[in-house]
PDB file of C-alpha atoms in Angstrom:
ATOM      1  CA  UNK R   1     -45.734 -56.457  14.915  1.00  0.00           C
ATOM      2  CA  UNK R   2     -44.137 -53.079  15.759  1.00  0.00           C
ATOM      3  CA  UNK R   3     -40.502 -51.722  14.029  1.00  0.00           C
ATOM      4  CA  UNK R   4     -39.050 -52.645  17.202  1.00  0.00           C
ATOM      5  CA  UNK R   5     -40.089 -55.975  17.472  1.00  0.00           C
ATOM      6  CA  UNK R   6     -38.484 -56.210  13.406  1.00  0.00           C
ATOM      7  CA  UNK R   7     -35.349 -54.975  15.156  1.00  0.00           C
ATOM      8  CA  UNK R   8     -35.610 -57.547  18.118  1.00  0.00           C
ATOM      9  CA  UNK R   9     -36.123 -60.267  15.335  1.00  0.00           C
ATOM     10  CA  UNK R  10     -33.379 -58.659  13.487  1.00  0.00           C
ATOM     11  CA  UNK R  11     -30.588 -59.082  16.018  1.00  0.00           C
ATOM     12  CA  UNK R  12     -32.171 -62.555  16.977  1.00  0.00           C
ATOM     13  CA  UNK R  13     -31.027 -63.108  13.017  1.00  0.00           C
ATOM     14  CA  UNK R  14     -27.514 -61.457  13.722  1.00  0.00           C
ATOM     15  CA  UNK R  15     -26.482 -63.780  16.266  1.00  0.00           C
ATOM     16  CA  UNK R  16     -27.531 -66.917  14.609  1.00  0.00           C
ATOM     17  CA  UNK R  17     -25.705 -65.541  11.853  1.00  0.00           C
ATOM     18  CA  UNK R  18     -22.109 -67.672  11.176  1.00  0.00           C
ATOM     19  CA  UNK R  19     -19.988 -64.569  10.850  1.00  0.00           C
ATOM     20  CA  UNK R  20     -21.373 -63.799  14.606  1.00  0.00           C
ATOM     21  CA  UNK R  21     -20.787 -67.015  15.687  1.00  0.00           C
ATOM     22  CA  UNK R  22     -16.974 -66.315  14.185  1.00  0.00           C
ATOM     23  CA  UNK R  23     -16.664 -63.282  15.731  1.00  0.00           C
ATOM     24  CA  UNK R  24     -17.211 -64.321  18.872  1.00  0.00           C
ATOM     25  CA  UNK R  25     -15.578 -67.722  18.832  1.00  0.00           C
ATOM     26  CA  UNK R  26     -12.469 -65.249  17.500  1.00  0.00           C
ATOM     27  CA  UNK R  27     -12.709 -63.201  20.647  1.00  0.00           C
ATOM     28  CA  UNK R  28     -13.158 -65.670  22.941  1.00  0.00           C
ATOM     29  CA  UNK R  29      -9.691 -66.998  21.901  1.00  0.00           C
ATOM     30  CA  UNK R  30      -8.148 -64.062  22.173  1.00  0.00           C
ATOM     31  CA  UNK R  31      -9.372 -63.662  25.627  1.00  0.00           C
ATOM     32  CA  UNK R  32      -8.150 -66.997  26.518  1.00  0.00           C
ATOM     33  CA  UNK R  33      -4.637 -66.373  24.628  1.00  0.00           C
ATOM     34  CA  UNK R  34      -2.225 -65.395  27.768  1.00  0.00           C
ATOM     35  CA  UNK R  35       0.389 -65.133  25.984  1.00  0.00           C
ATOM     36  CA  UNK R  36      -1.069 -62.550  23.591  1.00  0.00           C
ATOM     37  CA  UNK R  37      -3.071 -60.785  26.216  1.00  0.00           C
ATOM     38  CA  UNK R  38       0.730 -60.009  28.340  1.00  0.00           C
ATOM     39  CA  UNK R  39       1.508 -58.609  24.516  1.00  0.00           C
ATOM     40  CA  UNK R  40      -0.753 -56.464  24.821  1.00  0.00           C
ATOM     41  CA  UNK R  41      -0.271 -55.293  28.566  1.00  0.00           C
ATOM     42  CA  UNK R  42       3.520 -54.675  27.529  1.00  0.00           C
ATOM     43  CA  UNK R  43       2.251 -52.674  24.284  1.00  0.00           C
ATOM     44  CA  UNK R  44      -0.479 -50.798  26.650  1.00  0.00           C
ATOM     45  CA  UNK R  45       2.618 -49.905  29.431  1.00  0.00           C
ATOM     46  CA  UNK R  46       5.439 -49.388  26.248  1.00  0.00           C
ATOM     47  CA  UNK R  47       2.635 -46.593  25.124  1.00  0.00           C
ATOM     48  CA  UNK R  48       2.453 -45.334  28.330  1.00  0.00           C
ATOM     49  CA  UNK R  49       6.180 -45.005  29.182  1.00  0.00           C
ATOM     50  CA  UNK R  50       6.488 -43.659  25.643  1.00  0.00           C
ATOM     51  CA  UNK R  51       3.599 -40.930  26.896  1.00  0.00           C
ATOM     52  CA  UNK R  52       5.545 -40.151  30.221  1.00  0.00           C
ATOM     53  CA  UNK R  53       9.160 -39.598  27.955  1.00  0.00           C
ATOM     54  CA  UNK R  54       7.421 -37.502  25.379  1.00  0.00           C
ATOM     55  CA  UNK R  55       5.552 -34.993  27.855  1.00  0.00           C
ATOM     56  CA  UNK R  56       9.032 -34.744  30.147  1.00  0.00           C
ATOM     57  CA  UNK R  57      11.173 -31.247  29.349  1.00  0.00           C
ATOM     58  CA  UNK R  58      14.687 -33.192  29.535  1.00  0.00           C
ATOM     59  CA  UNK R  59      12.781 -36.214  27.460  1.00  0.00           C
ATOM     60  CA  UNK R  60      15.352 -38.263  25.771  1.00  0.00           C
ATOM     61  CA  UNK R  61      15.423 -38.875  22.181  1.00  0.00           C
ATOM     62  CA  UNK R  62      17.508 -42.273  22.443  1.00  0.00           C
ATOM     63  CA  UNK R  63      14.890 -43.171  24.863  1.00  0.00           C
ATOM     64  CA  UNK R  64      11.888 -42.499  22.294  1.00  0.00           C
ATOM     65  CA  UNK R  65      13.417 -43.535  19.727  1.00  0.00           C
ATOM     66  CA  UNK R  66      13.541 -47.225  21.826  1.00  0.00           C
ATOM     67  CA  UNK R  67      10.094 -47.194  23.152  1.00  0.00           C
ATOM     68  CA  UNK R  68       8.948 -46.363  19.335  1.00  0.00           C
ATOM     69  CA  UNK R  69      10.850 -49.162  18.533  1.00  0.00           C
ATOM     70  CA  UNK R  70       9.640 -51.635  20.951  1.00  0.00           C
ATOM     71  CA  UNK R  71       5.961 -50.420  20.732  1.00  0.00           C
ATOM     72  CA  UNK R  72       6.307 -50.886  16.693  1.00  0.00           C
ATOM     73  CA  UNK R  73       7.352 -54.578  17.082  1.00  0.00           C
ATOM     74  CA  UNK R  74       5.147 -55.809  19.979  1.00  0.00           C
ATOM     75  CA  UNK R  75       2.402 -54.785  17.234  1.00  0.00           C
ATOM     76  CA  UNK R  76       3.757 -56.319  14.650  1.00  0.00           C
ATOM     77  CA  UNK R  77       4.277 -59.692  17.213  1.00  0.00           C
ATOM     78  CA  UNK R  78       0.740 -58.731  18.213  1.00  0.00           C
ATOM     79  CA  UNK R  79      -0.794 -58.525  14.967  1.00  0.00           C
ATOM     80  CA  UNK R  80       0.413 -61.630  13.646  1.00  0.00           C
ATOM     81  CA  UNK R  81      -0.997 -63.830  16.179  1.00  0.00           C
ATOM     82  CA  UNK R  82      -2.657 -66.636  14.907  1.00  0.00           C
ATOM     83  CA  UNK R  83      -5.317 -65.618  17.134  1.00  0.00           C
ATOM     84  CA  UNK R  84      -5.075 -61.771  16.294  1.00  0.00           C
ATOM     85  CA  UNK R  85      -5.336 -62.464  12.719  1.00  0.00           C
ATOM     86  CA  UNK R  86      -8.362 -64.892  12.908  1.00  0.00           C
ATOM     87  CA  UNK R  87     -10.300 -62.329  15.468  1.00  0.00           C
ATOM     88  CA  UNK R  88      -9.394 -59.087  12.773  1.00  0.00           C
ATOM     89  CA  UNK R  89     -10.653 -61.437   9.635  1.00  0.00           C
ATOM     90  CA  UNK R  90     -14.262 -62.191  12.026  1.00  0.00           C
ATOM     91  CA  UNK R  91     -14.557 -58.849  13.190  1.00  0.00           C
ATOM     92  CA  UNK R  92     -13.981 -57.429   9.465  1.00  0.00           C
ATOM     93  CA  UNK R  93     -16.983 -59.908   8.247  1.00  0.00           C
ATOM     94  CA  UNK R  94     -18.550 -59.187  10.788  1.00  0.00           C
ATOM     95  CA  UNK R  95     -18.541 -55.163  10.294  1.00  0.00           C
ATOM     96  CA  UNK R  96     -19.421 -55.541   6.818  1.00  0.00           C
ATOM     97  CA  UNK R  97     -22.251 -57.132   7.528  1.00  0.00           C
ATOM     98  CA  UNK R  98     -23.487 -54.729  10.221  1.00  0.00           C
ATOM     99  CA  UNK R  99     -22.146 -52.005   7.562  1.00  0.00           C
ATOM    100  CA  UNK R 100     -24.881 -53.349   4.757  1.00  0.00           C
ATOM    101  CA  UNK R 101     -27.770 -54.078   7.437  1.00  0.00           C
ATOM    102  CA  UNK R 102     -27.427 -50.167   8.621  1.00  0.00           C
ATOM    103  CA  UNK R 103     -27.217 -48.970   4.422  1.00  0.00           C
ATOM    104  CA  UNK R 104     -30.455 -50.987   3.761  1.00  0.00           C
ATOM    105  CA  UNK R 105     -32.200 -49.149   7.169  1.00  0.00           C
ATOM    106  CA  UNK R 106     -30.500 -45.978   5.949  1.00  0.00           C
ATOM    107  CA  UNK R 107     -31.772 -45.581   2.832  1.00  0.00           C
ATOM    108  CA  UNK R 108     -35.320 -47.188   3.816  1.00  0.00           C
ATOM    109  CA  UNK R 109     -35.315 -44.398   6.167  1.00  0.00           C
ATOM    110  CA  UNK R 110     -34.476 -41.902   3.519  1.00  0.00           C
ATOM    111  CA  UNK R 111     -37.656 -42.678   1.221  1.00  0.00           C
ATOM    112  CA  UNK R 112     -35.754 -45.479  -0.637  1.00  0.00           C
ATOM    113  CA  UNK R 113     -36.908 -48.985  -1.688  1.00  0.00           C
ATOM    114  CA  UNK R 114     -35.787 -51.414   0.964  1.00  0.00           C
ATOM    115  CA  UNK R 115     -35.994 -54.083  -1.502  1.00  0.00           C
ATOM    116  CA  UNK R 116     -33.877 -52.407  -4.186  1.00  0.00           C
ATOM    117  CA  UNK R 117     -31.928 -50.348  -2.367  1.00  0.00           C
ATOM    118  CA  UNK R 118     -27.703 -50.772  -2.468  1.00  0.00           C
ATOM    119  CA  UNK R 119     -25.767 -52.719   0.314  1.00  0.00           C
ATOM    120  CA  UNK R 120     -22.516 -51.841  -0.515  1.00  0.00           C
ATOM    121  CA  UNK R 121     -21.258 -48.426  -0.505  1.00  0.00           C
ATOM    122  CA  UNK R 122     -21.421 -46.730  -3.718  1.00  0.00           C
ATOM    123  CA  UNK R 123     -18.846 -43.385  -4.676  1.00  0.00           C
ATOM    124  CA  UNK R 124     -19.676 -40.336  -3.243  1.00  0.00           C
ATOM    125  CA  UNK R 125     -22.585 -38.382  -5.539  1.00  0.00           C
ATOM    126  CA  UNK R 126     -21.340 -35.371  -3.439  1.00  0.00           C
ATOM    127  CA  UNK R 127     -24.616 -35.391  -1.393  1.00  0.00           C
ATOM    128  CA  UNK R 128     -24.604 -36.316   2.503  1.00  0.00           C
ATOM    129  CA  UNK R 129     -28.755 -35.716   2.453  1.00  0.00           C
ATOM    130  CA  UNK R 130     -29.397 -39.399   0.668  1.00  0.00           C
ATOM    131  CA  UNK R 131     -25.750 -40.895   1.825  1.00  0.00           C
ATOM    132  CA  UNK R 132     -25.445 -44.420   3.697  1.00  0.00           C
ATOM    133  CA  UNK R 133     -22.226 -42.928   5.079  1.00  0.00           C
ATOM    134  CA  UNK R 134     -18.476 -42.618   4.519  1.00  0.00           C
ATOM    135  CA  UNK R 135     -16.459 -45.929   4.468  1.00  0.00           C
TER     136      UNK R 135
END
């Protein structure tokens, strides 16, 4: 068996892992959440109109100072979504584990001990040649 074939096993591994399974049963209800996908059509077209005011010479500061206003509360109505909030907790578990697979090939990679070597990210030695990356 080849490296890639370890990989193909790997992500076989990933997705019958339960903070996949999460993830996507996290995204799948936000997809199917209408009322929080038009949220965040009106947050996408508030940003826009809020683009189109701020590059305009005679822009209007009332006017930004709404849009800011309306964009910063459609987030906040967006973000605490039931949905939202169970998709961001997934998709962090979900990152952390794809964060501590890619340390472990990292440092393997870098002449380290697969076996031994760390899986959470440790403070900066001040070295980027040996580093798993910047968190």
């Amino acid at each position: 068996m080849n490296v890639i074939d370890k990989a193909r096993e790997l992500g076989k591994m990933i997705q019958e892992d339960e903070r996949y399974t999460e993830y996507y049963k996290a995204k799948e209800a936000n997809d199917k959440d209408e009322a929080l996908q038009q949220m965040i059509g009106d947050f996408q077209t508030k940003r826009m109109e809020l683009n189109t005011e701020m590059s305009k010479d005679d822009r209007s500061a009332e006017r930004l100072t709404a849009l800011d206003e309306e964009i910063k509360a459609l987030y906040n109505k967006i973000m605490s979504n039931e949905n939202m909030v169970a998709y961001n907790e997934a998709k962090n578990a979900m990152d952390d584990m794809l964060n501590r697979i890619n340390m472990v090939i990292t440092y393997s990679a870098n002449g380290e001990d697969p076996m031994t070597c760390p899986t959470e990210q440790q403070g900066c030695g001040g070295s980027c040649s040996t580093c798993g990356g910047c968190g």
